[in-house]
Amino acid sequence: MDAYIARIGDLVVIGNVRPAVASLAAYRPGKGAEQAEAEHGIIDAIKLASNENPYDTVPTVAAAIAAAASGVNRYGDHRAVDLRAAIGAWLGVDQNAVTVGCGSVGLLQQLCLSYVDPGDEVVYPWLSFEAYPVNVKMMAGVPVTVPLIDHRFDLQAVADAVTPRTKIVMLATPNNPTGTAVHAADIKQLLEAISDDVIVLVDEAYREFMSGDFGDPVHDLVPHHRNVIVTRTFSKAYGLAGLRSGYAVADPDIVGELDKVLLAFAVNSLAQAGALAAIGAMDEIQPKIDILLMERDRVVEAVSGAGWKLPDAQANFIYIPVGASASELSAGLERRGVVVRPFAGEGIRVTIGTPAQNDRFLSNFLELTG
Ligand SMILES: Cc1ncc(COP(=O)(O)O)c(C=O)c1O
């Protein structure tokens, strides 16, 4: 055997890779439309698999990004000072309570880098965002998962799962993939039930699609609980997924720890320009969000009308708990050019697209399941 190759169980390891990384599965992004076309020999496939915004970036934001392109011979502003200040003013919070990351998933990684030592526990409901286990395991942390009840979080069980080894609790609201949200008042109850040295991440990647009835953790929780961090993103509602910019609101002490582990210049200058412009272009962006919300209601109604019981959809996707047929149904849709995200044995997650894309999903879904 080559001197640099070793085996850990079934794993072949070259060099001295950390066991925590060697045992990780590689990240698999949602399948793209072109890939599905090539695999199935079809044309005109549509991707409803990654919860992206189906609409082009709005003109004002596209122009700001184009204008920033002429400066990319220079590094961007590592601290993104203007963007932090703009987010602070936009949300009505102190700019020292704001930080930015390379997508909100970048902030998730920073949070784990800052708070999780090997053997530390991180508690989250499951099913939830697939990046949670990856980032916890990367640090040799121990994921502690709490089953959903009827596709919703059981926050009492989450509180009960917290131990003296728990460093972080992760709550995606709305949750990916189920789409259900939790009320800020219920998170407050959880915070009061657990030790305040446990960081509670409130991951609001889909905030803009959620009903206002669920409260606002930035104002309802962060000022009163120094251990809360709220993350949000420009990827989804603002249509900037390809540029990678997300932000967090938390106590300035948490912000300071996250900032220490931010990869140099991770929020690049185009991402900063796009996010800054988006904050000022809500008159162009909000109508597109409104269309997506109307379309979500229409798709929910059509699928429910066919007899499927759906969890409350609060994001830009719906979750259909089809159970054992999830993989087969998803493959069937894909052969017809509609790429959705299967969760084997559980359900399928379908991103809300343009009205024409949603029609295409609906007619194929209803035919395949009818
Ligand atoms: C719950 C949740 N959080 C965070 C993210 C990360 O989004 P981004 O890194 O693009 O901000 C996603 C993306 O799918 C998500 O579903």
Coordinates of C-alpha atoms and ligand atoms in Angstrom, one line a residue:
M1 CA 0.0 0.0 0.0
D2 CA 1.2 3.5 -0.8
A3 CA 2.7 5.1 2.3
Y4 CA 0.3 8.0 2.3
I5 CA -2.9 5.9 2.0
A6 CA -4.6 4.4 5.1
R7 CA -8.0 2.9 5.8
I8 CA -10.5 3.8 8.4
G9 CA -13.1 1.1 8.3
D10 CA -14.3 1.2 4.7
L11 CA -12.8 4.6 4.0
V12 CA -9.6 5.1 2.1
V13 CA -7.7 8.1 3.4
I14 CA -4.9 9.9 1.7
G15 CA -2.5 11.7 4.0
N16 CA -3.6 12.7 7.5
V17 CA -7.1 14.0 6.8
R18 CA -9.0 14.5 10.0
P19 CA -11.3 11.5 10.7
A20 CA -14.2 14.0 11.1
V21 CA -13.8 15.1 7.5
A22 CA -12.9 11.7 6.1
S23 CA -16.2 10.3 7.3
L24 CA -18.3 13.2 5.9
A25 CA -20.3 12.7 2.7
A26 CA -19.6 15.2 0.0
Y27 CA -22.3 18.0 -0.3
R28 CA -24.8 17.2 -3.0
P29 CA -26.5 20.3 -4.3
G30 CA -30.0 20.0 -5.9
K31 CA -29.8 18.6 -9.4
G32 CA -29.7 21.2 -12.2
A33 CA -32.0 21.4 -15.2
E34 CA -29.2 20.7 -17.7
Q35 CA -28.0 17.7 -15.7
A36 CA -31.6 16.2 -15.8
E37 CA -31.8 17.0 -19.6
A38 CA -28.5 15.1 -20.2
E39 CA -29.5 12.2 -18.0
H40 CA -32.9 11.6 -19.5
G41 CA -32.4 12.9 -23.1
I42 CA -35.0 15.6 -22.7
I43 CA -35.2 19.3 -23.3
D44 CA -36.8 22.2 -21.4
A45 CA -36.3 20.7 -17.9
I46 CA -37.1 23.1 -15.0
K47 CA -35.4 23.1 -11.7
L48 CA -37.7 23.4 -8.6
A49 CA -35.1 21.7 -6.4
S50 CA -33.1 24.4 -4.6
N51 CA -35.6 27.0 -3.3
E52 CA -34.2 29.6 -5.6
N53 CA -36.1 32.7 -6.8
P54 CA -37.3 31.9 -10.4
Y55 CA -37.2 35.6 -11.4
D56 CA -34.2 37.4 -12.8
T57 CA -32.4 39.9 -10.5
V58 CA -34.4 43.1 -10.6
P59 CA -32.9 45.9 -12.9
T60 CA -31.6 48.2 -10.1
V61 CA -29.8 45.4 -8.4
A62 CA -28.4 44.0 -11.7
A63 CA -27.1 47.5 -12.6
A64 CA -25.4 47.9 -9.3
I65 CA -23.7 44.5 -9.7
A66 CA -22.6 45.4 -13.2
A67 CA -21.2 48.7 -12.0
A68 CA -19.2 47.0 -9.2
A69 CA -17.7 44.6 -11.8
S70 CA -15.2 47.3 -12.9
G71 CA -13.6 47.3 -9.4
V72 CA -12.9 43.6 -9.0
N73 CA -9.2 44.0 -9.5
R74 CA -9.2 45.1 -5.9
Y75 CA -10.3 43.1 -2.8
G76 CA -13.7 44.0 -1.5
D77 CA -14.2 45.5 2.0
H78 CA -13.5 42.5 4.3
R79 CA -15.7 43.9 7.0
A80 CA -18.4 45.1 4.6
V81 CA -18.9 48.2 6.6
D82 CA -21.4 49.9 4.3
L83 CA -23.5 46.8 4.1
R84 CA -23.6 46.2 7.8
A85 CA -24.6 49.8 8.4
A86 CA -27.3 49.6 5.7
I87 CA -28.7 46.3 7.3
G88 CA -28.6 47.9 10.7
A89 CA -30.5 51.0 9.5
W90 CA -33.0 48.8 7.5
L91 CA -33.8 46.6 10.5
G92 CA -33.6 49.3 13.1
V93 CA -30.7 47.7 15.0
D94 CA -27.3 48.8 16.1
Q95 CA -24.8 48.1 13.3
N96 CA -22.5 46.4 15.8
A97 CA -25.2 43.8 16.2
V98 CA -24.9 42.9 12.5
T99 CA -22.5 40.8 10.6
V100 CA -22.4 39.4 7.1
G101 CA -21.2 36.0 5.7
C102 CA -20.8 34.1 2.5
G103 CA -24.4 33.2 2.3
S104 CA -26.2 32.4 5.6
V105 CA -24.6 29.0 5.3
G106 CA -21.2 30.7 5.6
L107 CA -22.5 32.2 8.9
L108 CA -23.6 28.7 10.0
Q109 CA -20.1 27.5 9.4
Q110 CA -18.6 30.4 11.3
L111 CA -20.9 29.7 14.2
C112 CA -19.7 26.1 14.4
L113 CA -16.1 27.1 14.0
S114 CA -16.5 29.6 16.9
Y115 CA -18.5 27.5 19.3
V116 CA -18.2 23.7 18.7
D117 CA -15.3 21.8 20.0
P118 CA -14.9 18.0 19.4
G119 CA -17.5 16.1 21.4
D120 CA -19.7 19.1 21.9
E121 CA -23.4 18.6 21.3
V122 CA -25.6 20.5 18.9
V123 CA -29.3 20.0 19.1
Y124 CA -31.7 20.5 16.2
P125 CA -35.1 19.1 15.1
W126 CA -34.9 16.6 12.2
L127 CA -35.8 16.7 9.3
S128 CA -34.2 20.1 8.8
F129 CA -31.6 21.9 6.8
E130 CA -29.0 19.4 5.5
A131 CA -26.1 21.7 6.2
Y132 CA -26.6 21.4 9.9
P133 CA -25.1 17.9 10.3
V134 CA -22.3 18.6 7.9
N135 CA -21.2 21.7 9.8
V136 CA -21.5 20.1 13.2
K137 CA -19.6 16.9 12.1
M138 CA -16.9 19.0 10.4
M139 CA -16.0 20.2 13.9
A140 CA -16.2 16.7 15.3
G141 CA -19.3 17.9 17.2
V142 CA -22.1 15.5 18.0
P143 CA -25.5 16.2 16.3
V144 CA -28.4 15.5 18.6
T145 CA -31.6 15.3 16.6
V146 CA -35.2 15.7 17.8
P147 CA -38.0 14.1 15.8
L148 CA -40.7 16.3 14.3
I149 CA -44.3 15.7 15.3
D150 CA -46.6 16.0 12.3
H151 CA -43.8 17.8 10.4
R152 CA -43.5 20.5 13.1
F153 CA -40.9 21.2 15.7
D154 CA -41.4 19.8 19.2
L155 CA -39.8 22.6 21.1
Q156 CA -40.4 20.9 24.5
A157 CA -38.4 17.9 23.2
V158 CA -35.7 20.3 22.0
A159 CA -35.4 21.8 25.4
D160 CA -35.3 18.3 27.0
A161 CA -32.5 17.3 24.6
V162 CA -30.2 20.1 25.9
T163 CA -27.5 18.9 28.2
P164 CA -24.4 20.5 29.8
R165 CA -22.6 19.4 26.7
T166 CA -24.9 21.4 24.4
K167 CA -23.2 24.3 22.7
I168 CA -25.8 25.3 20.1
V169 CA -29.5 24.7 19.3
M170 CA -30.4 25.2 15.6
L171 CA -33.9 26.1 14.6
A172 CA -34.8 26.8 10.9
T173 CA -38.0 28.8 10.8
P174 CA -39.5 28.3 8.3
N175 CA -38.0 24.9 8.3
N176 CA -36.4 23.3 5.3
P177 CA -37.8 21.0 4.0
T178 CA -41.1 21.0 5.8
G179 CA -41.9 24.7 5.4
T180 CA -43.4 25.0 8.9
A181 CA -42.5 28.0 11.1
V182 CA -42.4 28.5 14.8
H183 CA -43.6 31.6 16.7
A184 CA -41.0 33.8 18.3
A185 CA -43.0 33.5 21.6
D186 CA -42.5 29.8 21.5
I187 CA -38.7 30.2 21.0
K188 CA -38.8 32.6 23.9
Q189 CA -40.3 29.9 26.1
L190 CA -37.5 27.5 24.9
L191 CA -34.9 30.2 25.8
E192 CA -36.3 30.5 29.3
A193 CA -36.2 26.7 29.7
I194 CA -32.5 26.2 28.8
S195 CA -29.2 27.6 30.1
D196 CA -28.3 30.9 28.6
D197 CA -24.8 29.7 27.7
V198 CA -26.3 27.7 24.9
I199 CA -26.3 29.6 21.6
V200 CA -29.7 29.5 19.9
L201 CA -29.6 29.9 16.1
V202 CA -32.8 31.1 14.6
D203 CA -32.2 30.5 10.9
E204 CA -34.6 32.6 8.9
A205 CA -33.4 32.0 5.4
Y206 CA -37.0 32.2 4.2
R207 CA -38.2 35.0 6.5
E208 CA -39.7 37.1 3.7
F209 CA -42.2 34.4 2.7
M210 CA -43.4 33.8 6.3
S211 CA -46.5 35.3 7.8
G212 CA -45.9 38.3 10.1
D213 CA -48.0 36.5 12.7
F214 CA -44.9 34.5 13.8
G215 CA -43.3 37.6 15.3
D216 CA -39.8 39.0 14.6
P217 CA -36.9 37.3 16.5
V218 CA -34.6 40.2 15.6
H219 CA -36.7 42.5 17.8
D220 CA -38.6 40.0 20.0
L221 CA -35.7 37.9 21.1
V222 CA -32.2 39.3 20.3
P223 CA -32.5 42.4 22.6
H224 CA -33.6 40.2 25.5
H225 CA -31.5 37.1 25.1
R226 CA -27.8 37.6 24.5
N227 CA -27.5 33.9 23.4
V228 CA -29.7 34.3 20.3
I229 CA -28.4 34.7 16.8
V230 CA -30.8 35.3 13.9
T231 CA -29.5 34.6 10.4
R232 CA -31.1 35.7 7.1
T233 CA -30.0 35.7 3.5
F234 CA -30.2 37.7 0.2
S235 CA -30.2 34.4 -1.7
K236 CA -33.9 33.5 -1.7
A237 CA -36.4 36.4 -1.7
Y238 CA -33.9 38.9 -3.1
G239 CA -32.8 36.6 -5.9
L240 CA -29.1 36.7 -5.2
A241 CA -28.3 33.1 -4.6
G242 CA -25.4 33.0 -7.0
L243 CA -23.6 35.9 -5.3
R244 CA -23.6 34.5 -1.7
S245 CA -24.4 37.1 0.9
G246 CA -26.2 36.5 4.2
Y247 CA -26.4 38.3 7.4
A248 CA -26.8 37.7 11.1
V249 CA -28.1 39.8 14.0
A250 CA -26.9 39.0 17.5
D251 CA -25.2 40.5 20.5
P252 CA -22.1 42.4 19.5
D253 CA -20.0 39.9 21.5
I254 CA -21.3 37.0 19.3
V255 CA -20.8 39.1 16.2
G256 CA -17.1 39.6 17.3
E257 CA -16.5 35.9 17.7
L258 CA -18.1 35.1 14.2
D259 CA -16.0 37.9 12.6
K260 CA -12.8 36.3 13.8
V261 CA -13.4 33.2 11.7
L262 CA -14.8 34.9 8.6
L263 CA -12.7 33.8 5.6
A264 CA -10.8 36.8 4.3
F265 CA -13.0 38.7 1.8
A266 CA -15.6 36.0 1.8
V267 CA -18.4 38.4 1.0
N268 CA -17.1 39.6 -2.3
S269 CA -17.5 43.0 -3.7
L270 CA -20.2 42.1 -6.1
A271 CA -22.2 40.3 -3.4
Q272 CA -21.9 43.4 -1.2
A273 CA -23.0 45.7 -4.1
G274 CA -26.0 43.4 -4.9
A275 CA -27.1 43.2 -1.3
L276 CA -26.8 46.9 -0.7
A277 CA -28.8 47.7 -3.9
A278 CA -31.4 45.1 -2.9
I279 CA -32.1 46.9 0.4
G280 CA -32.8 50.0 -1.6
A281 CA -34.9 48.2 -4.3
M282 CA -37.7 46.7 -2.3
D283 CA -40.3 48.5 -4.5
E284 CA -39.0 46.2 -7.4
I285 CA -38.4 43.1 -5.3
Q286 CA -41.6 43.0 -3.2
P287 CA -44.0 42.5 -6.1
K288 CA -42.1 39.4 -7.1
I289 CA -42.3 38.1 -3.6
D290 CA -46.0 38.8 -3.7
I291 CA -46.4 36.8 -6.9
L292 CA -44.5 33.8 -5.3
L293 CA -46.8 34.0 -2.3
M294 CA -49.9 33.9 -4.4
E295 CA -48.5 31.1 -6.5
R296 CA -47.6 29.2 -3.3
D297 CA -51.3 29.4 -2.2
R298 CA -52.4 28.3 -5.6
V299 CA -50.1 25.3 -5.6
V300 CA -51.0 24.3 -2.0
E301 CA -54.7 24.5 -2.9
A302 CA -54.3 22.4 -6.0
V303 CA -52.3 19.7 -4.2
S304 CA -54.5 19.7 -1.1
G305 CA -57.5 19.6 -3.4
A306 CA -56.2 16.3 -4.8
G307 CA -56.3 14.8 -1.3
W308 CA -52.8 15.4 0.0
K309 CA -52.4 16.8 3.6
L310 CA -49.7 19.4 3.5
P311 CA -47.8 20.9 6.4
D312 CA -48.4 24.7 6.7
A313 CA -46.2 26.2 3.9
Q314 CA -44.4 29.4 5.1
A315 CA -41.5 29.5 2.7
N316 CA -41.0 29.6 -1.1
F317 CA -41.6 25.8 -1.4
I318 CA -44.1 23.2 -0.5
Y319 CA -43.5 19.9 1.2
I320 CA -45.6 16.9 0.2
P321 CA -45.3 14.0 2.6
V322 CA -45.7 11.2 0.0
G323 CA -43.8 8.7 2.2
A324 CA -42.3 5.6 0.7
S325 CA -42.9 6.8 -2.9
A326 CA -40.7 9.9 -2.6
S327 CA -37.7 8.8 -4.6
E328 CA -39.8 7.1 -7.3
L329 CA -42.2 10.0 -7.7
S330 CA -39.3 12.5 -7.8
A331 CA -37.6 10.3 -10.5
G332 CA -40.9 10.2 -12.5
L333 CA -41.2 14.0 -12.3
E334 CA -37.6 14.4 -13.4
R335 CA -38.1 12.2 -16.5
R336 CA -40.9 14.6 -17.4
G337 CA -38.5 17.5 -17.0
V338 CA -39.6 18.7 -13.5
V339 CA -36.7 18.5 -11.0
V340 CA -37.8 18.5 -7.4
R341 CA -36.0 17.5 -4.2
P342 CA -36.8 14.0 -2.8
F343 CA -36.3 13.0 0.9
A344 CA -36.2 9.2 0.6
G345 CA -39.0 7.5 2.4
E346 CA -40.4 10.9 3.6
G347 CA -41.6 13.4 1.0
I348 CA -40.8 15.7 -1.8
R349 CA -39.9 19.4 -1.6
V350 CA -41.0 21.6 -4.5
T351 CA -39.8 25.1 -5.0
I352 CA -42.4 27.7 -6.1
G353 CA -41.5 28.8 -9.6
T354 CA -43.1 31.1 -12.2
P355 CA -46.8 30.4 -12.8
A356 CA -46.0 28.4 -16.0
Q357 CA -43.4 26.3 -14.1
N358 CA -45.9 25.7 -11.3
D359 CA -48.6 24.6 -13.8
R360 CA -46.1 22.2 -15.3
F361 CA -45.3 20.7 -11.9
L362 CA -49.0 20.5 -11.0
S363 CA -50.1 18.7 -14.2
N364 CA -47.3 16.2 -14.0
F365 CA -47.7 15.6 -10.2
L366 CA -51.4 15.1 -10.5
E367 CA -51.0 12.8 -13.4
L368 CA -48.4 10.7 -11.7
T369 CA -50.2 10.4 -8.4
G370 CA -53.8 10.4 -9.7
Ligands
LIG1 C1 -32.9 26.7 6.3 C2 -31.8 27.3 5.4 N1 -30.9 28.0 6.0 C3 -29.8 28.5 5.3 C4 -29.7 28.3 3.9 C5 -28.5 28.9 3.2 O1 -28.8 29.8 2.3 P1 -27.6 30.8 1.8 O2 -26.3 30.2 2.2 O3 -27.8 30.8 0.3 O4 -27.9 32.1 2.5 C6 -30.7 27.5 3.3 C7 -30.5 27.3 1.8 O5 -31.1 26.4 1.2 C8 -31.7 27.0 4.0 O6 -32.6 26.2 3.5

